[in-house]
Amino acid sequence: MIAHLQRASNTAGLLSYLYGPGERGNHTSPRLIAGDGHGAPIDLLAETGSPPYLASALDASVERLGVRAPERPVWICSVRSDPGQPDLTDSQWATIARRLVTVTGVAPQGDPDACRWIAMRNQPRQVHVVATLAREDGSLHNGYRDAFRLQTVCRRIAADLGHLSTTPEPISRAPETNVPAPSITITAEPSGSVSAKGASDDLSATLLKHAGFQQIEDWYGRRHRLPTTTPVVDRAAIATHAAEMLRAARYGVNLDPSLDTAQTATPADPLGPYPVGAELLQLTGQIRSAENGADLQRAVNHLLHPEHGALERVREALEAAGEQILDLDDEAYALAYHFDFATESVSLAQSELAYLEVELRRVGNAEQSQAETLTHSSMLPNRRDAALAPSPAAAKAKVSSAFGGRASDTSAAVRPSQAPGPRAR
């Protein structure tokens, strides 16, 4: 079971999308299965064609905050179950949704000031939990550890449902056979020639001949040597190639370091066919060489940028791999599930690290840290102001200009991530 957490700014647009046909037309029978509107008749407002009224009921506590409302007050948690397991009933999904809002603190059980939330289904093996982060007492829910808590409770729920295997599957291994490893020494002699001595069997002789060595048999026994006409620049390459073939055939090889191209060469691209890894190594060097918090933040931003950072690119690649697996083989859902789980793990890391931008700027600068702490404290919501706030209608009229830009958000901008379930052919 995997949870994917997002934030949005437009409740009405989000609900219009969830109750609609979806990007691929895969939304079927959208329905409300649980929720708490603190007196608002969400059951009646959840009928088809009523998303705007349902959104108004959820947004009531946000509107009371007025200009203190956050830019993205909508909390969306999409949870998917194992495609290899039977689907759950609406009642089971409703219980799971309540566990999610409880463990995150969005709506603790018995809390009269909890956030307003709903849980709805529009696809098999999936539920969407939508909440607004303004509590009834005028404070805001702190979502700093939500992603971690969600992933933890999802694993517990999967274990409770019996979707997690308690014993690892046995891995069959072929019996290993101990084969003696004859030793061969390849050295550069003082005369400048390269010789190979040691094992004298036919297999090693064949491999050395294939690499370019000449076989010599005299009263010293069988040995191999490179022709004296071999160019100096080619001797190390031939010796290294011969050592690789002999090692592959399970011979023990002592190769003269002066003939080992892996030690003597200094290639421009040390990672060969993995240029992406080389770029990340350079980024690691920038992080290690940062002299202050600003330098560190600029370097780390290449990892954490929400649109262009390395973590986002890795998440997209893992997600694409899972989708491609199902496109190529719709029976390989177990393998695709592992890629989906890895995708959500990267999303979890992004969510955990997204709150650290301010803390990174404070590194190595105590005075700036104190100033930002005071500024941050002054921006926190005041519970007394919230208690004296005007009615929702009055607040809405007073700050309509402030919310003008927000009302134009399209539903596409707040669509939750769609992870494929078992695909129909």
XYZ file of C-alpha atoms in Angstrom:
425
model
C 0.000 0.000 0.000
C 1.466 3.333 -1.124
C 0.469 6.900 -0.200
C 1.246 9.922 -2.386
C 0.909 13.344 -0.749
C 0.338 16.634 -2.602
C -0.792 20.214 -1.921
C -3.147 22.331 -4.050
C -4.620 25.820 -4.053
C -8.078 25.315 -5.565
C -10.490 22.970 -3.787
C -13.286 23.402 -6.334
C -10.993 22.659 -9.274
C -9.593 19.573 -7.561
C -13.030 18.136 -6.744
C -14.260 18.899 -10.263
C -11.403 16.794 -11.608
C -11.887 13.936 -9.120
C -15.627 13.777 -9.858
C -14.992 14.057 -13.605
C -13.930 11.405 -16.147
C -10.182 11.858 -15.541
C -7.366 12.405 -18.022
C -7.662 8.890 -19.431
C -11.374 8.512 -18.878
C -10.685 5.991 -16.116
C -12.758 7.590 -13.325
C -15.727 5.350 -12.661
C -18.610 5.883 -10.237
C -17.114 8.765 -8.149
C -18.537 8.576 -4.642
C -17.960 9.937 -1.151
C -17.160 7.220 1.417
C -16.171 9.195 4.536
C -15.533 12.696 5.819
C -16.128 15.308 8.492
C -17.476 18.747 7.613
C -18.039 19.946 11.205
C -21.760 20.314 10.683
C -21.722 20.908 6.918
C -23.953 18.365 5.106
C -21.162 16.860 3.039
C -23.195 13.704 2.348
C -25.854 15.767 0.613
C -23.328 18.024 -1.105
C -21.396 15.068 -2.537
C -23.995 14.261 -5.178
C -22.867 14.314 -8.822
C -22.757 17.872 -10.140
C -22.250 19.451 -6.718
C -18.434 19.737 -6.350
C -18.557 23.557 -5.969
C -20.900 23.311 -2.959
C -18.795 20.566 -1.396
C -15.687 22.693 -1.955
C -17.366 25.636 -0.195
C -18.093 23.437 2.825
C -14.449 22.343 3.009
C -13.118 25.881 2.451
C -15.212 27.518 5.189
C -12.440 27.340 7.794
C -9.868 28.607 5.275
C -11.967 31.616 4.348
C -12.201 32.605 8.006
C -8.410 33.099 7.992
C -8.685 35.832 5.381
C -5.299 37.109 4.219
C -3.553 34.740 6.645
C -4.687 31.717 4.638
C -1.827 29.755 3.001
C -1.448 29.817 -0.779
C -1.972 26.047 -1.014
C -4.413 25.124 1.734
C -5.616 21.842 0.161
C -4.066 18.575 1.387
C -4.469 15.590 -0.975
C -3.419 12.063 -0.090
C -3.922 9.375 -2.755
C -3.532 5.811 -1.503
C -3.244 2.708 -3.680
C -3.354 -0.917 -2.622
C -1.356 -3.833 -3.991
C -2.623 -4.650 -7.529
C -1.885 -8.295 -6.824
C -4.400 -8.389 -3.967
C -8.215 -8.252 -4.037
C -9.743 -4.777 -3.954
C -11.111 -3.428 -0.670
C -14.701 -2.455 0.033
C -15.822 1.158 0.516
C -16.159 0.469 4.232
C -12.579 -0.803 4.456
C -11.285 2.200 2.513
C -13.244 4.533 4.794
C -11.548 2.966 7.826
C -8.163 3.396 6.161
C -8.909 7.069 5.389
C -9.759 7.725 9.049
C -6.488 6.110 10.124
C -4.587 8.365 7.720
C -6.091 11.649 8.939
C -5.672 10.500 12.528
C -2.019 9.493 12.346
C -1.030 12.698 10.514
C -2.930 14.947 12.912
C -5.152 16.355 10.174
C -8.235 15.137 12.036
C -7.370 13.335 15.285
C -10.205 11.267 16.671
C -12.335 13.274 19.088
C -10.712 16.638 18.236
C -13.511 19.259 17.921
C -11.185 21.688 16.104
C -9.807 19.210 13.548
C -9.478 20.043 9.847
C -12.384 19.389 7.501
C -11.852 16.411 5.207
C -13.485 13.941 2.851
C -12.496 10.583 1.340
C -13.751 9.597 -2.099
C -13.262 6.791 -4.613
C -13.267 7.005 -8.384
C -11.004 4.062 -9.325
C -10.450 0.480 -8.177
C -7.785 -0.078 -5.494
C -7.487 3.613 -4.735
C -8.886 6.294 -2.439
C -8.345 10.072 -2.366
C -8.398 11.917 0.954
C -8.914 15.687 0.566
C -8.612 18.091 3.510
C -8.212 21.811 4.059
C -5.405 22.642 6.477
C -7.182 25.387 8.423
C -8.441 24.060 11.754
C -11.690 25.209 13.301
C -9.862 27.157 16.023
C -8.063 29.312 13.416
C -4.688 27.552 13.563
C -3.018 25.665 10.723
C -2.099 22.003 10.557
C 1.690 21.473 10.566
C 2.414 18.945 7.829
C 6.175 18.693 8.361
C 6.230 14.922 9.072
C 3.050 13.920 7.220
C 4.770 12.054 4.370
C 6.833 9.934 6.758
C 3.838 9.147 8.976
C 1.691 8.225 5.966
C 4.213 5.762 4.567
C 4.696 4.186 7.985
C 0.999 3.690 8.627
C 0.463 2.371 5.075
C 2.923 -0.432 5.717
C 1.125 -1.241 8.963
C -2.233 -1.287 7.188
C -0.859 -3.552 4.448
C 0.486 -5.896 7.132
C -2.884 -5.880 8.930
C -4.622 -6.776 5.659
C -2.167 -9.580 4.984
C -0.782 -7.889 1.866
C 2.827 -8.107 3.078
C 4.677 -11.391 3.056
C 5.963 -12.280 6.527
C 8.512 -14.846 5.330
C 10.898 -14.229 2.452
C 10.580 -16.493 -0.531
C 13.398 -19.045 -0.688
C 15.998 -18.321 -3.327
C 17.236 -21.371 -5.114
C 20.961 -21.340 -5.715
C 22.959 -23.714 -7.819
C 25.560 -25.603 -5.823
C 28.938 -23.969 -6.079
C 31.877 -26.039 -7.168
C 35.301 -25.187 -5.826
C 37.664 -25.126 -8.778
C 41.400 -24.712 -8.204
C 42.639 -21.380 -9.526
C 46.047 -21.808 -11.205
C 48.227 -18.739 -10.895
C 49.749 -16.839 -13.835
C 52.139 -13.903 -13.536
C 52.364 -11.294 -16.291
C 55.395 -9.025 -15.882
C 57.424 -6.438 -17.750
C 61.001 -7.688 -17.859
C 64.050 -5.401 -17.628
C 64.677 -5.942 -21.332
C 61.301 -4.345 -22.079
C 59.541 -7.509 -23.198
C 56.333 -8.804 -21.544
C 56.135 -12.419 -20.398
C 53.472 -14.666 -18.857
C 54.584 -17.530 -16.643
C 52.861 -19.992 -14.348
C 50.066 -22.318 -15.425
C 51.022 -24.478 -18.405
C 47.672 -26.045 -19.323
C 46.144 -25.827 -22.775
C 43.287 -23.463 -21.808
C 45.578 -20.750 -20.469
C 47.844 -21.205 -23.500
C 44.869 -20.728 -25.828
C 43.733 -17.559 -24.040
C 47.218 -16.051 -24.072
C 47.616 -16.811 -27.767
C 44.232 -15.207 -28.435
C 45.387 -12.066 -26.633
C 48.550 -11.863 -28.779
C 51.236 -13.718 -26.839
C 53.637 -16.113 -28.524
C 54.202 -19.559 -26.989
C 57.762 -20.659 -26.247
C 58.692 -24.205 -25.277
C 62.273 -25.037 -24.313
C 64.108 -26.678 -21.453
C 62.636 -23.942 -19.132
C 59.162 -25.288 -19.931
C 56.133 -23.662 -21.557
C 55.856 -19.889 -21.291
C 54.472 -16.993 -23.290
C 55.929 -13.700 -24.427
C 54.799 -10.730 -26.499
C 56.639 -10.331 -29.801
C 59.520 -7.863 -29.584
C 57.923 -5.929 -32.426
C 54.843 -5.093 -30.285
C 54.568 -1.267 -29.974
C 55.185 0.033 -26.469
C 51.749 1.719 -26.348
C 50.036 -1.639 -27.088
C 51.845 -3.798 -24.538
C 49.776 -2.670 -21.519
C 46.493 -3.023 -23.428
C 47.342 -6.584 -24.552
C 48.534 -7.609 -21.085
C 45.414 -6.191 -19.424
C 43.143 -7.924 -21.945
C 44.907 -11.248 -21.359
C 44.535 -10.817 -17.580
C 40.793 -10.133 -17.930
C 40.223 -13.278 -20.008
C 42.267 -15.422 -17.632
C 40.409 -14.097 -14.591
C 37.101 -14.771 -16.329
C 38.278 -18.362 -16.741
C 38.959 -18.422 -12.966
C 42.732 -18.211 -13.114
C 44.609 -16.268 -10.486
C 46.503 -13.483 -12.281
C 49.310 -11.320 -10.915
C 49.540 -8.400 -13.333
C 52.435 -5.954 -13.207
C 50.950 -2.548 -12.161
C 52.826 -0.871 -15.031
C 50.826 -3.064 -17.445
C 47.412 -2.478 -15.819
C 45.519 0.090 -17.899
C 42.952 0.522 -15.109
C 45.694 1.983 -12.912
C 47.736 3.851 -15.495
C 44.975 5.413 -17.611
C 43.215 8.633 -16.640
C 40.078 8.704 -18.791
C 38.142 11.927 -19.183
C 34.929 10.117 -18.288
C 35.704 7.813 -15.330
C 32.207 6.330 -15.287
C 32.186 5.376 -18.962
C 28.587 4.792 -20.104
C 27.093 6.444 -16.991
C 27.390 10.209 -17.578
C 24.465 10.951 -15.249
C 26.342 9.383 -12.363
C 29.398 11.469 -13.271
C 27.320 14.669 -13.092
C 25.998 13.698 -9.678
C 29.574 13.081 -8.545
C 30.386 16.641 -9.581
C 27.362 17.865 -7.629
C 28.590 15.928 -4.594
C 31.910 17.732 -4.941
C 30.128 21.100 -4.996
C 28.226 20.186 -1.842
C 31.403 19.098 -0.054
C 33.213 22.287 -1.077
C 30.442 24.678 0.054
C 31.932 27.380 2.262
C 28.682 28.766 3.700
C 24.959 28.121 3.924
C 24.202 30.045 0.724
C 26.671 27.966 -1.301
C 25.296 24.785 0.245
C 21.708 25.791 -0.542
C 22.555 26.544 -4.191
C 24.235 23.158 -4.587
C 21.494 21.211 -2.785
C 18.847 23.009 -4.861
C 20.056 20.984 -7.869
C 18.823 17.942 -5.942
C 15.634 19.312 -4.402
C 14.171 21.731 -6.956
C 10.517 20.637 -7.243
C 10.472 20.789 -11.068
C 14.036 20.412 -12.331
C 15.923 18.789 -9.434
C 17.712 15.453 -9.617
C 15.248 13.797 -7.220
C 12.298 14.831 -9.404
C 14.014 13.446 -12.512
C 14.716 10.159 -10.673
C 11.078 9.981 -9.537
C 9.816 10.503 -13.088
C 12.205 7.861 -14.459
C 11.094 5.273 -11.888
C 7.435 6.077 -12.570
C 7.989 5.715 -16.329
C 9.747 2.377 -15.777
C 6.782 1.019 -13.815
C 4.346 2.150 -16.517
C 6.480 0.725 -19.315
C 6.687 -2.645 -17.564
C 2.889 -2.907 -17.578
C 2.727 -1.696 -21.186
C 5.083 -4.499 -22.221
C 3.629 -7.198 -19.957
C 0.349 -6.639 -18.118
C 1.034 -9.745 -16.017
C 4.192 -8.215 -14.525
C 2.249 -6.106 -12.018
C 4.378 -7.383 -9.115
C 7.539 -6.009 -10.714
C 5.775 -2.750 -11.615
C 4.591 -2.472 -8.000
C 8.214 -2.458 -6.798
C 9.003 0.429 -9.157
C 5.884 2.254 -7.949
C 7.002 1.764 -4.360
C 10.444 3.161 -5.227
C 8.739 6.119 -6.932
C 6.757 6.896 -3.798
C 9.890 6.509 -1.663
C 11.542 9.249 -3.715
C 8.389 11.359 -3.329
C 8.602 10.742 0.406
C 12.194 11.995 0.407
C 11.129 15.091 -1.551
C 8.347 15.815 0.928
C 10.671 15.334 3.908
C 13.321 17.689 2.496
C 11.036 20.349 1.002
C 10.757 22.155 4.345
C 14.496 22.579 4.861
C 15.168 25.573 2.584
C 15.131 28.077 5.434
C 17.245 25.840 7.665
C 19.886 25.514 4.930
C 20.216 29.293 4.713
C 20.830 29.383 8.455
C 23.840 27.044 8.274
C 26.946 28.899 9.414
C 25.097 32.173 10.066
C 23.755 32.423 13.621
C 22.636 36.087 13.363
C 20.682 35.468 10.179
C 19.145 32.382 11.803
C 17.860 34.461 14.730
C 16.430 37.133 12.425
C 14.632 34.575 10.266
C 13.288 32.845 13.346
C 11.736 36.138 14.547
C 10.296 36.817 11.081
C 8.880 33.312 10.871
C 7.344 33.620 14.328
C 5.629 36.887 13.382
C 3.983 35.161 10.412
C 2.465 32.332 12.438
C -1.319 32.451 12.771
C -2.688 34.209 15.847
C -5.364 32.129 17.547
C -6.979 35.165 19.163
C -7.353 36.863 15.751
C -8.857 33.673 14.376
C -11.394 33.525 17.173
C -12.480 37.136 16.436
C -12.515 36.666 12.664
C -15.729 37.663 10.804
C -18.193 35.228 9.317
C -17.201 33.309 6.185
C -19.415 35.434 3.944
C -18.020 38.727 5.267
C -14.444 37.508 5.109
C -14.967 36.295 1.576
C -16.313 39.665 0.445
C -13.502 41.549 2.189
C -10.643 39.623 0.646
C -12.164 38.735 -2.728
C -9.424 40.661 -4.517
C -6.752 38.696 -2.692
C -8.263 35.443 -3.908
C -8.930 36.625 -7.458
C -5.817 35.025 -8.910
C -6.386 31.856 -6.988
C -9.869 31.336 -8.331
C -8.526 31.062 -11.866
C -6.497 27.946 -11.095
C -7.334 25.156 -13.478
C -8.146 21.706 -12.308
C -5.159 20.362 -14.206
C -2.821 22.269 -11.939
C -4.029 20.379 -8.884
C -4.616 16.953 -10.282
C -3.263 14.223 -8.086
C -0.601 11.929 -9.512
C -2.236 9.086 -11.392
C -0.431 5.792 -10.810
C -1.554 2.951 -13.092
C -3.284 -0.054 -11.679
C -3.734 -3.274 -13.651
C -4.293 -2.193 -17.233
C -7.005 -3.500 -19.524
C -5.898 -4.719 -22.899
